[in-house]
Short mmCIF file of C-alpha atoms in Angstrom, two decimals:
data_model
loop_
_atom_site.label_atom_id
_atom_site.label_comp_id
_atom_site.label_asym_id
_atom_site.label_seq_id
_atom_site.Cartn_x
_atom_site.Cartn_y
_atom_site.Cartn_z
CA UNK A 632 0.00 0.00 0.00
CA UNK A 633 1.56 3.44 -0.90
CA UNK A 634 0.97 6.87 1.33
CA UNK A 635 -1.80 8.81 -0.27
CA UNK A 636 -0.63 12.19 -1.23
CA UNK A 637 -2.52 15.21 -0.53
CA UNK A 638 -4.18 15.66 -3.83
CA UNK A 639 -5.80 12.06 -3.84
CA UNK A 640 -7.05 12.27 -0.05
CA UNK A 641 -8.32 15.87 -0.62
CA UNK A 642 -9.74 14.85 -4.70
CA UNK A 643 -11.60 11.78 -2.76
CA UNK A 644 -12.95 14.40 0.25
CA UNK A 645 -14.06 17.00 -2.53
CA UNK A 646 -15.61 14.85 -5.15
CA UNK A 647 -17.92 12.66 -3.34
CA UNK A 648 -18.36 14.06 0.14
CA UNK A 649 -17.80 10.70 1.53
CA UNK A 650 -14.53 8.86 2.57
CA UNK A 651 -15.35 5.23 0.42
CA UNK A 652 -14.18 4.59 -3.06
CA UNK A 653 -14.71 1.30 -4.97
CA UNK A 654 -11.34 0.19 -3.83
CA UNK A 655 -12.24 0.94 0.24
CA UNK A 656 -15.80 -1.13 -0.74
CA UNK A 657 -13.84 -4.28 -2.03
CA UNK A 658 -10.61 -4.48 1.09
CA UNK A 659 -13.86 -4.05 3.23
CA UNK A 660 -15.80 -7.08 1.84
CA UNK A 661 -12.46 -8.88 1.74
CA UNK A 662 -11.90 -7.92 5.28
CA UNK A 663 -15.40 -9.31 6.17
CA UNK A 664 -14.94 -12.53 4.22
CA UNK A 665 -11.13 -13.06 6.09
CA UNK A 666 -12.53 -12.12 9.56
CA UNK A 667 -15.28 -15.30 8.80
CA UNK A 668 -12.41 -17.38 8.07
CA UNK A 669 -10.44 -15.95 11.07
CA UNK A 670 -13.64 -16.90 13.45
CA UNK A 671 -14.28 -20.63 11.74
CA UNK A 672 -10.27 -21.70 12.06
CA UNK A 673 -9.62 -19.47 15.49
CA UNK A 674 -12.72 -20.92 17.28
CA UNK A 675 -13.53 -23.81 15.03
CA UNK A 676 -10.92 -25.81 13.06
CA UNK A 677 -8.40 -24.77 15.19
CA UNK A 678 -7.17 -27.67 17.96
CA UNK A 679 -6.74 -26.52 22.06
CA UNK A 680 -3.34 -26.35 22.98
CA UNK A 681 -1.75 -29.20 25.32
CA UNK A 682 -1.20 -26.64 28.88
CA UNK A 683 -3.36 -23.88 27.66
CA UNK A 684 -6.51 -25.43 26.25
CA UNK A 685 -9.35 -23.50 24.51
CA UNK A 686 -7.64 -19.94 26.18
CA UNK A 687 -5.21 -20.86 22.90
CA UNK A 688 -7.91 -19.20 21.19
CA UNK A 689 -7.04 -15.43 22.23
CA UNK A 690 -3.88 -15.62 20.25
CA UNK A 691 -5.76 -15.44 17.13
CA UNK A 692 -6.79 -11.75 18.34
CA UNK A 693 -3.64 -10.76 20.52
CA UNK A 694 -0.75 -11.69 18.08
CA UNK A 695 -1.92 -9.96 14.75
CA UNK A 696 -3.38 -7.20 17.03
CA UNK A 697 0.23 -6.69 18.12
CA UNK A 698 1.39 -7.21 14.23
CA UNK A 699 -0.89 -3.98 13.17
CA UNK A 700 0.14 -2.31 15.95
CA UNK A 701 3.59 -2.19 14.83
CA UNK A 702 3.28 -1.92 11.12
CA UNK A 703 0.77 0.89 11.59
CA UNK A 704 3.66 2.54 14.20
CA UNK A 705 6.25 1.83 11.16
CA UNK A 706 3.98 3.23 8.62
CA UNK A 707 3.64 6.35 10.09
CA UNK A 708 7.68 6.92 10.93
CA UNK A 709 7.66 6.36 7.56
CA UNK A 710 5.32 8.82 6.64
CA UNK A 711 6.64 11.07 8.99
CA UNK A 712 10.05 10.97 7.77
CA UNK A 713 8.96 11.42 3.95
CA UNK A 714 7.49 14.46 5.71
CA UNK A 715 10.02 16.41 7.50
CA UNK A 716 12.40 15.38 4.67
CA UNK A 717 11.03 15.40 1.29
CA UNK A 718 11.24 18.86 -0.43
CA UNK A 719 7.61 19.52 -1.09
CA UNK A 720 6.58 18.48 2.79
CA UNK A 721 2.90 17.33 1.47
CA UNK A 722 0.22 17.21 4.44
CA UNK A 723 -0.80 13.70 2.91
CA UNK A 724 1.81 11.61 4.28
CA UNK A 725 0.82 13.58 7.78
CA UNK A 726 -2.53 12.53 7.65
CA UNK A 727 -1.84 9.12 6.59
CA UNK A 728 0.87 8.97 10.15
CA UNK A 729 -1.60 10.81 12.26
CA UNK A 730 -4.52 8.06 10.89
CA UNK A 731 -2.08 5.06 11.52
CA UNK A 732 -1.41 5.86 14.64
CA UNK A 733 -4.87 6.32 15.82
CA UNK A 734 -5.28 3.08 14.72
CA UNK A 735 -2.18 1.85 16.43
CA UNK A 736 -3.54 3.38 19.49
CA UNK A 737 -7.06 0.62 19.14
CA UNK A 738 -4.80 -2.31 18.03
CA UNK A 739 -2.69 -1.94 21.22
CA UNK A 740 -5.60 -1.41 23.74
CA UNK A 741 -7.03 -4.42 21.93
CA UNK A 742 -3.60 -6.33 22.14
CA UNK A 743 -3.36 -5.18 26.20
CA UNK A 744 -7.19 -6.52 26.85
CA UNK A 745 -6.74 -9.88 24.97
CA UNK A 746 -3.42 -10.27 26.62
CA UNK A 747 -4.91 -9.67 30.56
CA UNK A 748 -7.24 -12.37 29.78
CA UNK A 749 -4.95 -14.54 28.54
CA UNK A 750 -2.70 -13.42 31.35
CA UNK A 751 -5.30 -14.35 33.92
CA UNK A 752 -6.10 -17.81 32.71
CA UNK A 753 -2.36 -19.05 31.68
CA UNK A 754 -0.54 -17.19 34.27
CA UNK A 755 -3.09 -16.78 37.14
CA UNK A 756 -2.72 -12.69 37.06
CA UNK A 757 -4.05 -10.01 34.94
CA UNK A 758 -0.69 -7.91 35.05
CA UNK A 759 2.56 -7.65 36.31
CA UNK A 760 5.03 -4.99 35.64
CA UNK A 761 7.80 -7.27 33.55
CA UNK A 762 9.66 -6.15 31.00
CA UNK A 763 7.84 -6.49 28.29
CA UNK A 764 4.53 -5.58 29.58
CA UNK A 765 5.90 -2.41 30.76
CA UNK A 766 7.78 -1.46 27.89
CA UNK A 767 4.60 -2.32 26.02
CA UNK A 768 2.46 0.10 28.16
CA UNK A 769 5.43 2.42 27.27
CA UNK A 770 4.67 2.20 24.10
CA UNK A 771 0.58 2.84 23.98
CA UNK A 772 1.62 5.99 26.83
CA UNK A 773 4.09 7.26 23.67
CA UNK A 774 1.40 7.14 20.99
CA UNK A 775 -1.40 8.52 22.86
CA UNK A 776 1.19 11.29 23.48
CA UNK A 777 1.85 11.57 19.61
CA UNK A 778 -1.89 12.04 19.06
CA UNK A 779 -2.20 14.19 21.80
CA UNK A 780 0.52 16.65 20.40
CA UNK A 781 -1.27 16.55 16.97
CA UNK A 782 -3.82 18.25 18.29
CA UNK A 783 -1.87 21.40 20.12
CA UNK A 784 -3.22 23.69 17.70
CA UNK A 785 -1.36 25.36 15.35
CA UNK A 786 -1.41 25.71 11.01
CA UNK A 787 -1.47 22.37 9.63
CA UNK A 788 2.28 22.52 8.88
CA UNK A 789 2.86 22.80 12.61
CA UNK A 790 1.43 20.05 13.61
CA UNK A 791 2.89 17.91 11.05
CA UNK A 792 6.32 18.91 11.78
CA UNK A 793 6.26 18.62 15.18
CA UNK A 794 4.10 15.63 15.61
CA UNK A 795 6.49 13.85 12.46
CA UNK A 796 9.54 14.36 14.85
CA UNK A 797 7.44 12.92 17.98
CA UNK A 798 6.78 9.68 15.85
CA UNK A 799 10.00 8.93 14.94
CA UNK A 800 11.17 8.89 18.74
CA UNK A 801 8.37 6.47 19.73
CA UNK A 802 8.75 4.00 16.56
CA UNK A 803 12.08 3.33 18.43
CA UNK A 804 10.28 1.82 21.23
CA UNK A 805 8.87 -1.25 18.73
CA UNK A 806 12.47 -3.00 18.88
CA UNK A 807 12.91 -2.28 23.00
CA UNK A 808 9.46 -3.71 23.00
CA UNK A 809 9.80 -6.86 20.90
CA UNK A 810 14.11 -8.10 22.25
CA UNK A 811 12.47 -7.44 26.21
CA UNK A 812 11.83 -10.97 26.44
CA UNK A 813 15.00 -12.20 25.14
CA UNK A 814 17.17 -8.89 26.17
CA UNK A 815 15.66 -9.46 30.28
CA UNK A 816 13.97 -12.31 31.57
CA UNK A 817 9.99 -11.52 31.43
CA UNK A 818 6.67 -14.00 32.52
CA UNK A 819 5.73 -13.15 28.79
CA UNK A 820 7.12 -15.90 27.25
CA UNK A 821 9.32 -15.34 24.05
CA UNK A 822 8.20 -15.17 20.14
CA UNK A 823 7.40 -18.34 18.64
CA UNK A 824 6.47 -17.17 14.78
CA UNK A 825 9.38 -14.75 14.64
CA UNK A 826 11.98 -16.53 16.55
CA UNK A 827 15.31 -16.20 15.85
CA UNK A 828 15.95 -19.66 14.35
CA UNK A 829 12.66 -19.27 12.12
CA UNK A 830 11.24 -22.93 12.89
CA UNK A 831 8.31 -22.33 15.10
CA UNK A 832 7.31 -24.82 17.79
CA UNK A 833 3.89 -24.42 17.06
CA UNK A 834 0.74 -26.66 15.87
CA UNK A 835 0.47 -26.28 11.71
CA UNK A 836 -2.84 -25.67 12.36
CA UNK A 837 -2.51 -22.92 14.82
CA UNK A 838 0.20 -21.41 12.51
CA UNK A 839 -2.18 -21.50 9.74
CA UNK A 840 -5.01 -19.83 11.82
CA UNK A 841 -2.49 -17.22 13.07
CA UNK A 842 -1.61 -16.54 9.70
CA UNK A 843 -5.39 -16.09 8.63
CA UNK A 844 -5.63 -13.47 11.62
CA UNK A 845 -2.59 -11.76 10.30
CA UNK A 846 -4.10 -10.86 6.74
CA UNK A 847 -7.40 -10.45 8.49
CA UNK A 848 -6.08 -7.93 10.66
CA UNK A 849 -3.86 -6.32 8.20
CA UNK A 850 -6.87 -5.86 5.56
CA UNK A 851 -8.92 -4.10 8.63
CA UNK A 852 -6.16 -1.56 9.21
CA UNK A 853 -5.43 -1.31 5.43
CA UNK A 854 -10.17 -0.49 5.48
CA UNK A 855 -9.77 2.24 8.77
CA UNK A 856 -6.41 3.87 7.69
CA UNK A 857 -7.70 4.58 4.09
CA UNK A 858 -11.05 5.98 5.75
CA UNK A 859 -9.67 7.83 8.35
CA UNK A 860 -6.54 9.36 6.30
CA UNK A 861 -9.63 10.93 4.02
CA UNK A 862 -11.29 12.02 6.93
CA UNK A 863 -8.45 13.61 8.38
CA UNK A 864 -8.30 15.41 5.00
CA UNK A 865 -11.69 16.52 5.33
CA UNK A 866 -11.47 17.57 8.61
CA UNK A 867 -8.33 19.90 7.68
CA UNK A 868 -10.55 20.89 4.39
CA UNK A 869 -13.32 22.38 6.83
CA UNK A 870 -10.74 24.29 9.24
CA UNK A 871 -9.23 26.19 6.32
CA UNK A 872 -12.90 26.48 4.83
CA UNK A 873 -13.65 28.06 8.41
CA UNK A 874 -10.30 30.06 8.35
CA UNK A 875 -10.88 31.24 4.71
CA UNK A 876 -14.73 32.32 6.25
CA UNK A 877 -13.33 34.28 9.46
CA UNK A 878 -10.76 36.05 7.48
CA UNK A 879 -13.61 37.21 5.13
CA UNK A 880 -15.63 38.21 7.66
CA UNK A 881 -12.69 40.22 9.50
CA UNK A 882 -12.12 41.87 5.79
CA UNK A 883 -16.15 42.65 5.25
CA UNK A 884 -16.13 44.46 9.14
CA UNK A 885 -13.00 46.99 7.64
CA UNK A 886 -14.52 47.51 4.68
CA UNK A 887 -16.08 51.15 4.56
CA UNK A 888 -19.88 50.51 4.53
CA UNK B 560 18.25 13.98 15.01
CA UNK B 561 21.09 11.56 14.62
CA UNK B 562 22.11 13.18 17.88
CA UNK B 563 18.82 11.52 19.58
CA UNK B 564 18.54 8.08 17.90
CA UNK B 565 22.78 8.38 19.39
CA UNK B 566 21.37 9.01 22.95
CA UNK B 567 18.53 6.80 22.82
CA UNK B 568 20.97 3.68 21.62
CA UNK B 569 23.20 5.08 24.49
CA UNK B 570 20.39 4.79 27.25
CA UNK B 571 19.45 1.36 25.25
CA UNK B 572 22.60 -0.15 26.09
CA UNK B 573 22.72 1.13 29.71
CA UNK B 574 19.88 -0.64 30.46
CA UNK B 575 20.36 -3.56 28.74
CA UNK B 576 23.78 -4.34 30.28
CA UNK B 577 24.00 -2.64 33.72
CA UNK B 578 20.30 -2.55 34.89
CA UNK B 579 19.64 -6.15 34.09
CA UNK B 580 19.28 -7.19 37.26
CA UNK B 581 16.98 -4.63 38.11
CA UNK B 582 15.03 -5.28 35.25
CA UNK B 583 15.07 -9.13 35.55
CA UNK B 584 11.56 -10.29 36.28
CA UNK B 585 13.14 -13.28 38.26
CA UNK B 586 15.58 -15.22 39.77
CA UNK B 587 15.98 -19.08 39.03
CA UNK B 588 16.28 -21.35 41.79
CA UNK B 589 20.14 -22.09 41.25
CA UNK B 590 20.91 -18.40 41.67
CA UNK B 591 18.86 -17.64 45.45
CA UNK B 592 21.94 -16.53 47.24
CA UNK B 593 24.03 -16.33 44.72
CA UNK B 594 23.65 -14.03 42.14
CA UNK B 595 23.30 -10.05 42.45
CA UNK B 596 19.78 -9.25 43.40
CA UNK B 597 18.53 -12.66 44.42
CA UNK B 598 19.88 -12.30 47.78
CA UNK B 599 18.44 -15.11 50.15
CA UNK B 600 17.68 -12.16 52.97
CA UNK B 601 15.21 -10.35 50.76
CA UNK B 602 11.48 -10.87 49.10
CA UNK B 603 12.16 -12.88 45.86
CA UNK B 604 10.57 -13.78 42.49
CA UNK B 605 12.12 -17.50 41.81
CA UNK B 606 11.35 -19.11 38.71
CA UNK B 607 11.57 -23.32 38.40
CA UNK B 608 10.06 -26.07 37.44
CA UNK B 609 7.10 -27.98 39.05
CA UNK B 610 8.95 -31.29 40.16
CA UNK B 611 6.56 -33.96 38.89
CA UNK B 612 4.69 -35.91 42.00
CA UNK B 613 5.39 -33.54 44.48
CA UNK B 614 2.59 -31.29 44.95
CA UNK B 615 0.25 -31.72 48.16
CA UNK B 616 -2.58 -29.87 48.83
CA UNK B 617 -3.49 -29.68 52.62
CA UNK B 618 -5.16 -27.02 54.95
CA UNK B 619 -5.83 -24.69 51.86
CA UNK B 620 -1.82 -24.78 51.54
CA UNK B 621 -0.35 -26.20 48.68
CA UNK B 622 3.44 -27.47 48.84
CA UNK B 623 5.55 -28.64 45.97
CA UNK B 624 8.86 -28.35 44.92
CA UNK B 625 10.45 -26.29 41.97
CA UNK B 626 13.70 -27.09 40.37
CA UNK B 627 16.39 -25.35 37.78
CA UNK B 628 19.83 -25.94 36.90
CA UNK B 629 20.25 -29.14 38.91
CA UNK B 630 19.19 -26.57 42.30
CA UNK B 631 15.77 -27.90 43.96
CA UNK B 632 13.75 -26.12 46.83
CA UNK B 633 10.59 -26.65 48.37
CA UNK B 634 7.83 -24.41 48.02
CA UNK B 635 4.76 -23.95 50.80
CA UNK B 636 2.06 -21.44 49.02
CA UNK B 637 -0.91 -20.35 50.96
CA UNK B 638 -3.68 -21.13 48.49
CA UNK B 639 -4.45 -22.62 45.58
CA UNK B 640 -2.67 -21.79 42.94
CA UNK B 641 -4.49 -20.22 39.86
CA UNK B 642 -3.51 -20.43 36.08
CA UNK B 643 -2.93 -23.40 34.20
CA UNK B 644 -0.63 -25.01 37.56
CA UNK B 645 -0.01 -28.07 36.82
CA UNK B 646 3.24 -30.69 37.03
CA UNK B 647 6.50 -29.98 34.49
CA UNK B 648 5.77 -26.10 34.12
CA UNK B 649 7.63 -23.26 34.63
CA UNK B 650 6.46 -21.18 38.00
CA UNK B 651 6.82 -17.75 39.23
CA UNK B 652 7.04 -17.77 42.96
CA UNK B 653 7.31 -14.62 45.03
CA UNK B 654 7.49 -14.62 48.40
CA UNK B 655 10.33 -15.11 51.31
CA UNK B 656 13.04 -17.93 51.28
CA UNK B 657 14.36 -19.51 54.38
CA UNK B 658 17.61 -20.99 53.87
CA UNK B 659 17.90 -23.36 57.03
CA UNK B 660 15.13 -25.18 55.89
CA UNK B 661 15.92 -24.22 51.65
CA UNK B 662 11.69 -23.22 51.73
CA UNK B 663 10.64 -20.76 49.71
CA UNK B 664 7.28 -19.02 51.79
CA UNK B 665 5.25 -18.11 48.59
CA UNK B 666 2.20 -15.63 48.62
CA UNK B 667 1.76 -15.57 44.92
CA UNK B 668 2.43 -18.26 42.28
CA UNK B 669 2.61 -17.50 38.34
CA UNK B 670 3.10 -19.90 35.51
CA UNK B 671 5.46 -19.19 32.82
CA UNK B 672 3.96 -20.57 29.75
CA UNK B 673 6.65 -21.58 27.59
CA UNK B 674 6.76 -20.53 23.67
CA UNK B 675 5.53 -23.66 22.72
CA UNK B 676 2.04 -24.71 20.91
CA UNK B 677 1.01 -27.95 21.06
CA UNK B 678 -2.49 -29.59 19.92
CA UNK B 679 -4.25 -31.79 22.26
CA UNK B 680 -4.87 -35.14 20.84
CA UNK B 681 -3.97 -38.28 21.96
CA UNK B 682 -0.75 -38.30 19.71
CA UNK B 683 0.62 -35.54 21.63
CA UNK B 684 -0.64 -36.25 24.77
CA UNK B 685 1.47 -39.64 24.94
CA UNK B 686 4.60 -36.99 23.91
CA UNK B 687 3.37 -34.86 26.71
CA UNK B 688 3.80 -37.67 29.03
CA UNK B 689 6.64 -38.83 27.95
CA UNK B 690 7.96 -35.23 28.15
CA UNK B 691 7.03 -35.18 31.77
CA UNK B 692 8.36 -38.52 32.36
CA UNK B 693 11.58 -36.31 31.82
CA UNK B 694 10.61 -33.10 33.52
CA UNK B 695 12.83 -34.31 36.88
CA UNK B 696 15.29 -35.95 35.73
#
């Protein structure tokens, strides 16, 4: 998927008023047709796990939750960069960074909730402050910051420079996050898809179902970041109509009557 | 900006290598006593295996013993202990060791799943026991 530029979000806003396109229609039918798949093998097809049982089941949800987390994080240091250090600094890739991230934001709390309930059953606790749940609340903290300094105020140029450099301090975070449990000893236990010796000990069929929940997932994020990059455009669209209208109005009161 | 990601890495490493035992989540059993920040004298998180045939449940205690590294101690745990407890897994216990008697006085007990995923069926579960067969020796 490639950043859309300022001209296509804004061209999409303008022309039909509404954030969907034929392409948005068809990932979101896909989407729905992947998630059925993801719910038949994840609760279905799917075997228990030998010391886990059916609570197996929530890493269909909490590992690709984790997965868009982090590409959605990437995706918008990527935007952000192409931002701060492309020569025409277009607002596009902004709003495509500031929509990823808000989306980053959901995956994690969703990633966090699946995780204490897995947490209580496996482990007998909700929480505990380890190394990589802490780094991982780190991590949510530092993007809810980065949305929270979007929206200082501000032209729009502002707050993509400003919010660009923010983002590409917290991306930094994804590798602290993901080497905790090898780089200090955690109660989460280590990876098992991406392990370092790329033979998984897992079930074929619980690979296969992860994998389902991966493109499920990813198709979902690829549906809400299209959206909400559009409506971001939009929204920016209406506070320069608004500016454009008060600036007007300021002229019309000096003008002799 | 290079400057940063520099100081960043910098603080990265610092962690890593000199905070590590602050940052540890646990100690295993073979290291009570004698590794920095596992000190015997102290509330500890120790981390070892269920030793197969060895848990007793009496008085709402439960007692079993936890090994690592060839190092064994007993555990007495006021409760029952929640999660997936069972035989041949990984544990968490936190609580206060006495040394004369090498008891570790748990108030909380956590099991470390491992990052293993394996399907119940009776294939596996004759692995399973065979696996535990192994789990003390």
């Amino acid at each position: 998927m490639t950043a859309p530029t300022t001209t296509t979000s804004a061209d999409t806003a303008t022309r039909s008023r509404s954030t969907g396109t034929r392409a948005t229609r068809v990932i979101g039918v896909v989407t729905v047709i992947m998630m059925g798949w993801l719910v038949a093998f994840g609760l279905g097809f799917s075997p228990a796990d030998r010391d886990q049982d059916e609570a197996v089941r929530i890493m269909y949800v909490h590992v690709p939750t984790v997965w868009v987390a982090y590409l959605a994080l990437s995706l918008a240091a990527v935007c952000s960069a192409v931002y701060l250090f492309s020569k025409n600094h277009s607002l596009g890739f902004d709003r495509f960074a500031g929509a990823s991230a808000e989306i980053a934001t959901v995956f994690m709390a969703l990633t966090l909730v699946s995780g204490m309930l897995w947490g209580r059953i496996t482990w007998g606790v909700y929480w505990q402050w380890d190394a990589r749940l802490t780094s991982f609340a780190l991590l949510l903290v530092s993007t809810i910051g980065y949305l929270a300094v979007r929206g200082l105020g501000g032209s729009h140029h502002q707050r993509a420079k400003r919010s660009a450099v923010v983002m590409l301090l917290v991306v930094l975070e994804i590798p602290l996050v993901h080497w905790s449990v090898r780089w200090w000893r955690s109660l989460h236990q280590e990876a098992t898809v991406l392990d370092t010796d790329l033979d998984p000990d897992i079930d074929g069929l619980m690979l296969f179902s992860l994998f389902v929940g991966f493109i499920a997932f990813s198709l979902l994020y690829a549906w809400l970041v299209l959206h909400r990059t559009r409506a971001l455009a939009m929204q920016d669209m209406l506070d320069d109509e608004g500016l454009d209208r008060a600036l007007a109005a300021r002229r019309a009161e000096g003008a002799p009557q | 900006m290079v400057l940063v990601a520099a100081v960043l890495v910098a603080g990265g490493v610092i962690v890593a290598q000199f905070l590590r035992s602050a940052v540890d989540y646990y100690c295993n059993v073979d290291e009570v006593g004698v590794r920095s920040g596992c000190d015997a004298d102290r509330r500890v998180r120790v981390q070892g295996i269920v030793e197969r045939n060895s848990v007793n449940s009496t008085g709402g205690d439960t007692s079993f013993d936890i090994s690592f590294n060839g190092a064994r101690m007993s555990v007495v745990y006021d409760g029952e202990p929640g999660g997936i407890f069972k035989e041949c897994l990984p544990v968490v216990v936190h609580g206060t060791y006495d040394a004369p008697t090498n008891t570790l006085l748990g108030d909380r007990v956590e099991v470390k799943h491992s990052d293993e995923y394996v399907a119940v069926n009776d294939e596996r579960l004759t692995e399973a026991d065979e696996l535990a067969d192994e789990c003390t020796a």
